[in-house]
Structures are given as structure tokens and as C-alpha cells.
Tab-separated table of C-alpha atoms in Angstrom:
chain	number	residue	atom	x	y	z
A	47	MET	CA	-69.354	-13.873	-40.437
A	48	LYS	CA	-65.363	-15.524	-40.235
A	49	ILE	CA	-63.711	-15.320	-43.584
A	50	CYS	CA	-60.781	-16.729	-43.767
A	51	PHE	CA	-57.897	-15.976	-47.047
A	52	PHE	CA	-56.065	-18.843	-47.892
A	53	ALA	CA	-53.361	-17.122	-50.029
A	54	ASN	CA	-49.790	-15.418	-50.632
A	55	GLY	CA	-49.581	-12.625	-47.687
A	56	GLY	CA	-47.319	-10.552	-48.739
A	57	SER	CA	-48.944	-9.987	-52.007
A	58	ILE	CA	-50.587	-6.324	-52.069
A	59	HIS	CA	-53.962	-7.775	-53.259
A	60	THR	CA	-54.227	-9.748	-50.196
A	61	VAL	CA	-53.087	-7.358	-47.795
A	62	ARG	CA	-56.221	-5.025	-48.477
A	63	TRP	CA	-58.363	-8.172	-48.380
A	64	CYS	CA	-57.681	-9.255	-44.900
A	65	SER	CA	-57.121	-5.279	-44.018
A	66	HIS	CA	-61.032	-4.423	-45.571
A	67	PHE	CA	-63.169	-7.120	-44.485
A	68	GLN	CA	-61.493	-6.733	-40.349
A	69	LEU	CA	-61.815	-3.476	-40.252
A	70	LEU	CA	-65.968	-4.109	-41.291
A	71	GLY	CA	-65.938	-6.090	-37.960
A	72	HIS	CA	-65.657	-9.585	-39.296
A	73	GLU	CA	-63.453	-12.196	-38.318
A	74	VAL	CA	-60.542	-12.873	-40.777
A	75	HIS	CA	-57.758	-14.903	-40.809
A	76	LEU	CA	-55.583	-16.303	-43.463
A	77	ILE	CA	-53.455	-19.591	-44.710
A	78	SER	CA	-50.469	-18.787	-46.246
A	79	PHE	CA	-47.448	-20.461	-47.171
A	80	GLU	CA	-46.031	-16.466	-46.454
A	81	ASN	CA	-45.500	-15.867	-42.988
A	82	ILE	CA	-46.498	-12.505	-42.156
A	83	ILE	CA	-48.108	-10.181	-39.447
A	84	LEU	CA	-51.556	-8.142	-40.304
A	85	PRO	CA	-53.101	-6.303	-37.644
A	86	ASN	CA	-56.364	-7.548	-35.986
A	87	VAL	CA	-56.214	-11.166	-38.601
A	88	LYS	CA	-55.053	-14.264	-37.309
A	89	VAL	CA	-52.427	-15.359	-39.746
A	90	HIS	CA	-51.918	-19.475	-40.225
A	91	PHE	CA	-48.439	-19.618	-41.582
A	92	VAL	CA	-47.903	-23.178	-43.254
A	93	ASP	CA	-44.271	-23.438	-44.219
A	94	ILE	CA	-42.937	-24.991	-47.852
A	95	GLY	CA	-39.737	-24.050	-47.740
A	96	PRO	CA	-38.776	-21.307	-51.189
A	97	VAL	CA	-41.335	-20.685	-53.283
A	98	ASN	CA	-40.005	-20.187	-56.807
A	99	VAL	CA	-41.735	-16.828	-58.126
A	100	LEU	CA	-42.458	-18.315	-61.819
A	101	GLY	CA	-44.541	-21.331	-61.054
A	102	GLY	CA	-43.783	-24.593	-60.306
A	103	ASN	CA	-44.524	-25.050	-56.824
A	104	TRP	CA	-46.240	-28.463	-56.649
A	105	LYS	CA	-45.259	-29.037	-53.131
A	106	VAL	CA	-48.219	-26.899	-52.379
A	107	LEU	CA	-50.065	-29.393	-53.672
A	108	PHE	CA	-49.438	-31.871	-50.468
A	109	LYS	CA	-50.049	-29.781	-47.812
A	110	TYR	CA	-53.951	-29.996	-48.230
A	111	ARG	CA	-54.328	-32.011	-45.885
A	112	LYS	CA	-52.999	-29.556	-43.514
A	113	ILE	CA	-54.881	-26.364	-44.372
A	114	LYS	CA	-57.898	-28.617	-43.880
A	115	LYS	CA	-57.343	-29.413	-40.606
A	116	LEU	CA	-56.720	-25.725	-40.250
A	117	LEU	CA	-59.949	-25.317	-41.225
A	118	ARG	CA	-61.404	-27.887	-39.024
A	119	ILE	CA	-60.118	-25.580	-35.839
A	120	ILE	CA	-60.668	-22.212	-37.915
A	121	LYS	CA	-64.487	-23.518	-38.769
A	122	PRO	CA	-64.832	-20.292	-40.983
A	123	ASP	CA	-67.863	-19.732	-42.744
A	124	ILE	CA	-65.913	-18.427	-46.170
A	125	PHE	CA	-63.227	-20.220	-47.681
A	126	HIS	CA	-61.973	-17.523	-49.964
A	127	ALA	CA	-58.286	-18.893	-52.196
A	128	LEU	CA	-56.689	-15.847	-54.165
A	129	TYR	CA	-54.648	-16.855	-56.969
A	130	ALA	CA	-57.019	-20.125	-58.654
A	131	THR	CA	-53.597	-22.658	-59.233
A	132	SER	CA	-51.987	-22.829	-55.873
A	133	TYR	CA	-53.861	-21.465	-53.681
A	134	GLY	CA	-57.112	-22.378	-55.214
A	135	ILE	CA	-56.279	-25.319	-56.382
A	136	THR	CA	-54.689	-26.732	-53.258
A	137	GLY	CA	-58.205	-25.584	-51.705
A	138	ALA	CA	-60.399	-26.789	-53.652
A	139	LEU	CA	-58.673	-30.717	-52.775
A	140	CYS	CA	-59.755	-29.706	-48.938
A	141	GLY	CA	-63.803	-29.682	-50.018
A	142	PHE	CA	-64.468	-27.032	-47.810
A	143	GLN	CA	-68.210	-25.022	-48.010
A	144	PRO	CA	-68.352	-22.727	-49.309
A	145	PHE	CA	-65.189	-22.030	-51.644
A	146	ILE	CA	-64.025	-19.713	-54.139
A	147	ILE	CA	-62.217	-18.912	-55.556
A	148	THR	CA	-59.964	-15.584	-57.598
A	149	ALA	CA	-58.853	-15.673	-60.111
A	150	LEU	CA	-55.452	-12.971	-59.811
A	151	GLY	CA	-53.776	-12.413	-64.162
A	152	THR	CA	-51.107	-15.133	-64.829
A	153	ASP	CA	-52.812	-18.122	-63.255
A	154	VAL	CA	-55.713	-18.219	-65.953
A	155	LEU	CA	-53.862	-16.641	-68.524
A	156	ILE	CA	-50.523	-18.187	-69.122
A	157	SER	CA	-50.438	-21.590	-66.946
A	158	PRO	CA	-53.312	-22.788	-68.134
A	159	LYS	CA	-51.870	-22.390	-71.587
A	160	LYS	CA	-48.072	-23.491	-71.344
A	161	SER	CA	-49.174	-26.855	-69.377
A	162	PHE	CA	-52.434	-29.272	-70.007
A	163	VAL	CA	-51.863	-30.750	-66.419
A	164	TYR	CA	-52.227	-26.881	-65.270
A	165	ARG	CA	-55.941	-26.775	-67.552
A	166	ILE	CA	-57.130	-29.727	-66.077
A	167	LEU	CA	-55.947	-28.903	-62.140
A	168	LEU	CA	-58.372	-25.659	-62.800
A	169	ARG	CA	-60.732	-27.901	-63.669
A	170	TYR	CA	-60.946	-29.377	-61.245
A	171	ALA	CA	-60.576	-26.518	-58.744
A	172	PHE	CA	-63.053	-24.239	-60.503
A	173	SER	CA	-65.104	-27.114	-60.461
A	174	LYS	CA	-65.430	-26.906	-56.178
A	175	ALA	CA	-65.171	-23.721	-56.125
A	176	ARG	CA	-68.830	-22.166	-55.276
A	177	TRP	CA	-68.162	-18.746	-56.755
A	178	ILE	CA	-65.418	-18.096	-59.350
A	179	THR	CA	-64.685	-13.955	-59.773
A	180	ALA	CA	-62.674	-12.448	-62.070
A	181	MET	CA	-60.960	-9.194	-62.482
A	182	SER	CA	-62.236	-8.539	-66.274
A	183	ASP	CA	-64.728	-9.730	-68.647
A	184	PHE	CA	-61.419	-11.290	-70.776
A	185	MET	CA	-60.365	-13.418	-68.142
A	186	LYS	CA	-63.886	-14.585	-67.261
A	187	LYS	CA	-63.575	-16.274	-70.587
A	188	GLU	CA	-60.749	-17.698	-70.705
A	189	ILE	CA	-62.524	-19.947	-67.101
A	190	VAL	CA	-65.086	-20.183	-69.250
A	191	ASP	CA	-62.835	-21.485	-72.522
A	192	LEU	CA	-61.346	-24.278	-69.231
A	193	ASN	CA	-65.529	-25.955	-69.236
A	194	VAL	CA	-66.790	-23.929	-66.415
A	195	VAL	CA	-70.341	-22.770	-66.345
A	196	GLU	CA	-70.408	-19.292	-66.932
A	197	ASN	CA	-73.034	-19.069	-64.527
A	198	LYS	CA	-71.208	-18.697	-61.452
A	199	ILE	CA	-67.897	-16.627	-62.539
A	200	SER	CA	-68.405	-12.789	-61.359
A	201	VAL	CA	-65.966	-10.025	-63.608
A	202	VAL	CA	-65.238	-8.337	-59.707
A	203	PRO	CA	-62.091	-5.700	-60.494
A	204	PHE	CA	-60.378	-4.774	-57.536
A	205	GLY	CA	-60.402	-1.047	-57.510
A	206	ILE	CA	-59.088	2.178	-55.723
A	207	ASP	CA	-59.567	3.814	-52.650
A	208	PRO	CA	-60.429	7.155	-53.803
A	209	LEU	CA	-59.518	8.175	-50.714
A	210	VAL	CA	-55.967	7.639	-51.350
A	211	PHE	CA	-55.730	7.566	-55.317
A	212	ASN	CA	-56.910	11.572	-56.543
A	213	ASP	CA	-55.347	14.631	-58.103
A	214	ASN	CA	-56.118	16.894	-54.725
A	215	ASN	CA	-52.342	17.131	-53.735
A	216	ARG	CA	-50.608	17.101	-57.428
A	217	SER	CA	-48.089	19.709	-57.112
A	218	LEU	CA	-45.348	18.859	-60.242
A	219	PRO	CA	-41.549	20.254	-60.099
A	220	ASP	CA	-40.553	22.897	-62.305
A	221	ASN	CA	-37.170	21.450	-62.483
A	222	LYS	CA	-37.530	17.651	-63.869
A	223	PHE	CA	-40.128	15.616	-65.615
A	224	VAL	CA	-41.275	12.274	-63.940
A	225	ILE	CA	-41.911	9.273	-65.357
A	226	THR	CA	-42.656	6.653	-62.576
A	227	SER	CA	-43.732	2.596	-63.099
A	228	THR	CA	-44.786	0.939	-60.113
A	229	ARG	CA	-44.668	-2.371	-61.661
A	230	ASN	CA	-42.776	-5.400	-59.480
A	231	PHE	CA	-39.547	-6.451	-60.541
A	232	GLU	CA	-40.460	-10.086	-62.727
A	233	SER	CA	-40.121	-10.444	-66.020
A	234	ILE	CA	-43.911	-10.451	-66.975
A	235	TYR	CA	-43.250	-7.130	-66.140
A	236	ASN	CA	-40.885	-6.372	-68.474
A	237	ILE	CA	-39.058	-3.511	-66.841
A	238	PRO	CA	-36.193	-3.769	-69.454
A	239	HIS	CA	-37.959	-2.747	-72.215
A	240	LEU	CA	-38.915	1.040	-70.243
A	241	ILE	CA	-35.032	1.276	-68.966
A	242	LYS	CA	-34.202	0.886	-72.729
A	243	ALA	CA	-36.573	3.666	-74.324
A	244	ILE	CA	-35.379	6.275	-71.067
A	245	ALA	CA	-32.235	5.558	-72.548
A	246	LYS	CA	-33.805	6.673	-76.108
A	247	VAL	CA	-35.471	9.669	-74.612
A	248	ARG	CA	-33.533	11.127	-72.329
A	249	ASN	CA	-31.447	13.601	-74.541
A	250	GLU	CA	-35.027	15.158	-76.301
A	251	ILE	CA	-36.167	15.445	-72.348
A	252	PRO	CA	-34.932	18.120	-70.066
A	253	ASN	CA	-34.248	16.825	-66.559
A	254	LEU	CA	-36.228	13.288	-67.443
A	255	HIS	CA	-36.711	11.009	-64.030
A	256	LEU	CA	-37.508	7.461	-63.981
A	257	ASN	CA	-39.085	6.212	-60.649
A	258	LEU	CA	-38.924	2.519	-60.613
A	259	ILE	CA	-41.090	1.242	-57.585
A	260	GLY	CA	-41.642	-2.331	-56.306
A	261	THR	CA	-39.050	-5.317	-55.438
A	262	GLY	CA	-38.849	-8.324	-57.233
A	263	SER	CA	-36.008	-11.478	-58.690
A	264	LEU	CA	-34.794	-9.532	-61.577
A	265	LYS	CA	-33.452	-5.513	-59.343
A	266	ASN	CA	-29.561	-6.744	-59.835
A	267	GLU	CA	-30.276	-7.516	-63.832
A	268	LEU	CA	-31.705	-3.487	-63.756
A	269	GLU	CA	-29.069	-2.330	-62.193
A	270	GLU	CA	-26.372	-3.503	-64.078
A	271	LEU	CA	-28.349	-1.791	-67.466
A	272	ILE	CA	-29.400	0.893	-66.022
A	273	LEU	CA	-25.599	0.888	-65.127
A	274	THR	CA	-24.510	-0.270	-69.065
A	275	LEU	CA	-27.139	2.403	-70.303
A	276	GLN	CA	-25.500	5.586	-67.917
A	277	LEU	CA	-28.442	5.961	-66.775
A	278	VAL	CA	-28.134	6.544	-62.965
A	279	LYS	CA	-28.989	9.568	-62.863
A	280	GLN	CA	-32.112	9.669	-64.382
A	281	VAL	CA	-33.015	6.764	-62.017
A	282	SER	CA	-34.206	5.998	-58.867
A	283	PHE	CA	-35.004	2.717	-56.824
A	284	LEU	CA	-37.617	3.853	-54.204
A	285	GLY	CA	-38.786	-0.005	-53.176
A	286	LYS	CA	-41.618	-1.446	-51.674
A	287	LEU	CA	-44.466	1.636	-51.159
A	288	SER	CA	-47.351	2.058	-48.863
A	289	GLN	CA	-50.177	2.721	-50.855
A	290	PHE	CA	-50.199	5.760	-49.838
A	291	GLU	CA	-45.940	6.149	-49.698
A	292	ILE	CA	-47.188	6.002	-53.790
A	293	ALA	CA	-49.729	8.277	-53.761
A	294	LYS	CA	-47.416	10.887	-52.662
A	295	VAL	CA	-44.645	9.880	-55.439
A	296	PHE	CA	-47.689	10.258	-58.074
A	297	ASP	CA	-48.438	13.341	-57.122
A	298	GLN	CA	-45.566	14.515	-58.300
A	299	THR	CA	-44.648	12.067	-61.749
A	300	HIS	CA	-45.886	13.537	-64.933
A	301	ILE	CA	-46.394	10.245	-66.571
A	302	PHE	CA	-46.986	6.894	-65.752
A	303	ILE	CA	-45.869	3.521	-67.892
A	304	SER	CA	-47.102	0.158	-68.018
A	305	VAL	CA	-45.670	-2.238	-69.885
A	306	SER	CA	-46.607	-5.509	-68.919
A	307	LEU	CA	-46.693	-8.552	-71.220
A	308	SER	CA	-50.299	-9.978	-69.254
A	309	ASP	CA	-52.232	-8.701	-67.174
A	310	GLY	CA	-55.462	-9.727	-65.512
A	311	ASN	CA	-56.716	-6.139	-64.435
A	312	ASN	CA	-53.727	-3.368	-64.358
A	313	ILE	CA	-54.863	-2.335	-60.592
A	314	SER	CA	-51.364	0.202	-60.414
A	315	LEU	CA	-52.714	1.712	-63.574
A	316	ASN	CA	-55.963	2.865	-61.881
A	317	GLU	CA	-54.356	4.010	-59.226
A	318	ALA	CA	-52.413	6.138	-61.498
A	319	MET	CA	-55.998	7.312	-63.380
A	320	ALA	CA	-57.968	8.024	-60.238
A	321	SER	CA	-54.199	10.197	-59.678
A	322	GLY	CA	-54.603	12.600	-62.813
A	323	VAL	CA	-50.843	10.717	-64.335
A	324	PHE	CA	-50.948	10.226	-67.373
A	325	CYS	CA	-50.403	6.903	-68.450
A	326	ILE	CA	-49.072	4.928	-71.329
A	327	ALA	CA	-49.651	1.065	-71.405
A	328	THR	CA	-48.804	-2.042	-73.287
A	329	ASN	CA	-51.970	-3.076	-75.761
A	330	ILE	CA	-53.164	-5.777	-74.213
A	331	PRO	CA	-57.043	-6.345	-73.165
A	332	ALA	CA	-56.284	-6.020	-69.058
A	333	ASN	CA	-55.275	-2.423	-70.638
A	334	THR	CA	-57.883	-1.430	-73.278
A	335	GLN	CA	-60.470	-2.196	-70.795
A	336	TRP	CA	-59.266	1.120	-69.867
A	337	ILE	CA	-57.510	3.139	-72.161
A	338	ILE	CA	-58.832	4.319	-75.736
A	339	ASP	CA	-55.476	5.209	-77.351
A	340	GLY	CA	-55.639	9.067	-78.041
A	341	GLU	CA	-58.460	9.797	-76.114
A	342	ASN	CA	-57.561	8.506	-72.024
A	343	GLY	CA	-53.608	7.419	-72.416
A	344	LEU	CA	-51.792	6.200	-75.399
A	345	LEU	CA	-51.407	2.038	-75.840
A	346	VAL	CA	-48.247	0.896	-77.164
A	347	GLN	CA	-47.393	-2.197	-79.036
A	348	ILE	CA	-45.270	-5.924	-76.477
A	349	ASN	CA	-41.529	-4.990	-76.660
A	350	ASP	CA	-41.487	-2.226	-79.528
A	351	VAL	CA	-38.642	0.470	-77.642
A	352	ASN	CA	-38.965	2.737	-80.211
A	353	SER	CA	-42.725	2.997	-80.342
A	354	LEU	CA	-42.155	3.213	-76.455
A	355	ALA	CA	-39.885	5.801	-77.394
A	356	GLU	CA	-42.550	7.780	-79.275
A	357	LYS	CA	-44.972	7.863	-77.061
A	358	ILE	CA	-42.805	9.265	-74.727
A	359	ILE	CA	-42.096	11.776	-76.480
A	360	ASN	CA	-45.301	12.901	-78.064
A	361	ALA	CA	-46.473	12.830	-74.425
A	362	TYR	CA	-44.244	15.462	-73.441
A	363	ARG	CA	-43.980	17.849	-75.970
A	364	LYS	CA	-48.277	17.257	-75.792
A	365	TYR	CA	-48.592	17.138	-71.963
A	366	ASP	CA	-50.519	19.922	-71.063
A	367	GLN	CA	-53.547	19.066	-74.518
A	368	PHE	CA	-53.492	15.184	-73.479
A	369	GLN	CA	-54.431	15.950	-70.294
A	370	LYS	CA	-57.328	18.384	-70.231
A	371	LYS	CA	-58.862	15.651	-71.948
A	372	SER	CA	-57.797	13.156	-69.767
A	373	VAL	CA	-58.369	13.366	-65.999
A	374	PRO	CA	-62.384	14.079	-66.999
A	375	LEU	CA	-62.531	11.237	-68.805
A	376	ASN	CA	-60.399	8.641	-65.988
A	377	LYS	CA	-62.503	10.386	-62.784
A	378	LYS	CA	-65.329	9.907	-64.075
A	379	ILE	CA	-64.333	5.688	-65.412
A	380	ILE	CA	-62.893	5.072	-62.240
A	381	ILE	CA	-66.049	6.397	-60.006
A	382	ASP	CA	-68.193	4.126	-62.536
A	383	ARG	CA	-65.693	0.796	-62.832
A	384	ALA	CA	-62.691	1.342	-59.835
A	385	GLU	CA	-63.930	2.286	-56.729
A	386	TRP	CA	-62.391	-0.346	-54.452
A	387	SER	CA	-65.474	-0.045	-51.482
A	388	VAL	CA	-67.602	-0.566	-54.105
A	389	ASN	CA	-66.792	-3.493	-54.963
A	390	MET	CA	-65.820	-5.137	-52.325
A	391	ASN	CA	-70.051	-4.764	-51.099
A	392	ARG	CA	-70.953	-6.541	-53.498
A	393	VAL	CA	-68.462	-9.553	-52.295
A	394	GLU	CA	-69.867	-9.067	-49.144
A	395	ASP	CA	-73.049	-9.277	-50.340
A	396	LYS	CA	-71.829	-12.435	-51.859
A	397	TYR	CA	-70.617	-14.347	-49.062
A	398	LYS	CA	-73.695	-13.606	-46.868
A	399	SER	CA	-75.966	-15.185	-50.062
A	400	LEU	CA	-73.817	-18.677	-50.285
A	401	ILE	CA	-73.430	-19.028	-45.968
A	402	LEU	CA	-77.608	-19.231	-46.166
A	403	GLU	CA	-77.468	-21.232	-49.097
């Protein structure tokens, strides 16, 4: 097959999809508004100038003629947009079939609630898609609420690679208690909330250490907050890491924490669960589909710093007790529902069936 993805080249999701299908032997093209290099993937860069990570990039819609021209040159069997708003709407304007849209989170959970115009444009984009994938049942419901026919929507969690994320090499340090976050430094991931909770518990947990993995527009703000709270010795910025590098950090991590305000499906949470790391996450649908509070992790209300601090201390004091229950439960959940290769096999089969229609 010749597959053309239309997506943000800087996103780990885009890299994973392109690399996976290329390794399966398919000819993979990527049309992106970000200029990157991917091994054995033909990248077609469309320059739109600076992109606002908070949204509102209406200028991308006017590039549909350029995208349409590239599609005539590439002649793909499948045209697949990852992210329903910017890439999905622009892709729909091109009129190419079979056209697929994958919703990733804020594109259907937040954007259409903020703007009536977004709702109209998303309805249009979804009407042009032959197949739509969502990463969770609650995301599917949000898409259906946009008057989209339910039978053309499939729930396909991305999942993790168990060869990368597993607990085979766990080696927890004896001289410190390590908490890790792998969420990027944008407002939706609410990292200041986590930092403030760390400040509250540092005197209760000897040798507490926080790893912040990621990048983003709020890094300077986070650095200033850490200085203000006198947490410089307790916090490390590790930057943007590969999956293999993240897995190595997880091998030496006691607790993974995600305090995001919204998510489509928290893949970072899945990675931590598979790695045998105890998990604390916000009580939102993206996390409650994976975590049962007190069973295989802990849930905390959004923006409740005091509660998060209490959960961290509780997990520290009862760590072995919690892990005895959570580790086997999480292994089973990942095997049953969140293995990347299994879920991508479903996608490949759907590609083939769409080509034959």
C-alpha cells in the first residue's frame, strides 16, 4: 500500500504511525506543516509559518489547494489525517478518498465546545471521512454528538510497545524516591499543579526527586516556579526523550503522575502501567478507563493540590502494598487492551478493506 499521513511531523504519534507502517513494508508519505526528517518516509513540508500550539491556526485551511496538488503527485491508496481540527478539516477540503480521520483529544473534547464554528467545520470534516478512529469510548461519544454516523467510528487506543515498556529491568534507587512526569509543558497538562504538590510533600518524603520529561512553551514559567518554591535540588528537566530513554527512566521511577486537565487517551499512563510504575492521575475519563482508584493506581481531582500531596504521601508510605496489587492488574489491562501492534493490525486491515470498496 501507499499510505499518505497528513499530520504534525513533530508529534510522537505521527512518528509512531509513519515508522510502524513503513517497517511493515508499505510506502509511507507524510504531508506536514512542520519540516522534519523521518527515516524511509517521504516528507512533504507545507510552510504555514509559526503554529500556535493553543489552536486558532485558521491559516492552514487555505493550504488545501497545495495539499490537493501533492495528493495528485503522490497518488496514495490511503489519505489519513491525524488530529481532527487543523489536519482533519484541511484534509476534508481536498476531496480525496479513501479519507480517514483520527481524533487525538482536544480536537473533539475541547475545540468544538469553545467555538460553534469549530463544531460546524468538524461536522463537515467527519462527513467527508470514510472512517474515523477515536482513542476511547468517551471520545467516540463526543464525535457522535456532532451528528456523525456511529457505525463509521471505531475506538482504537494507540497502545504501547511491550518490548520497550515493561518491568523486566526495574531497578529502583535506594537513596531517593523518584516521581516522573512525561507530559509536555503546556497549560492543558497542568505541570504547575504537580510542582506545587511536590513542594508540600518534600519534608514528608526523604530524598524526594521529580523528573520532568518533555518540552513546551511553559518551560520558563515552570523554572521560575521551581526557583520560587526552592525545589531546584528536587527537580530535573530531562528534555524530550525517545521511548527507549523514557523506559529507562521508568525503570528507576517509583511513581508516575499525570495531572492533565483533559486527554483523549493517556498513552503516557499506559507506558507507565506497562513499566510497573505506580500511577497517580487526574479523575478524568481518559484515566478512569484505565485506573480504578485504590486498585491499580490512585485518582485525584483536577487542581486539588492538597489532595494530590496526600495521595503522594499515601503512595510513599504504602508503596509495596499498593504495588503488590497494581502491578499484576496493570499487566493484564495492557495485554488485553493496549498493545500497539495488535491495535495497528486492526488499522492495517481496515486500510485494505477501504481500498477494495
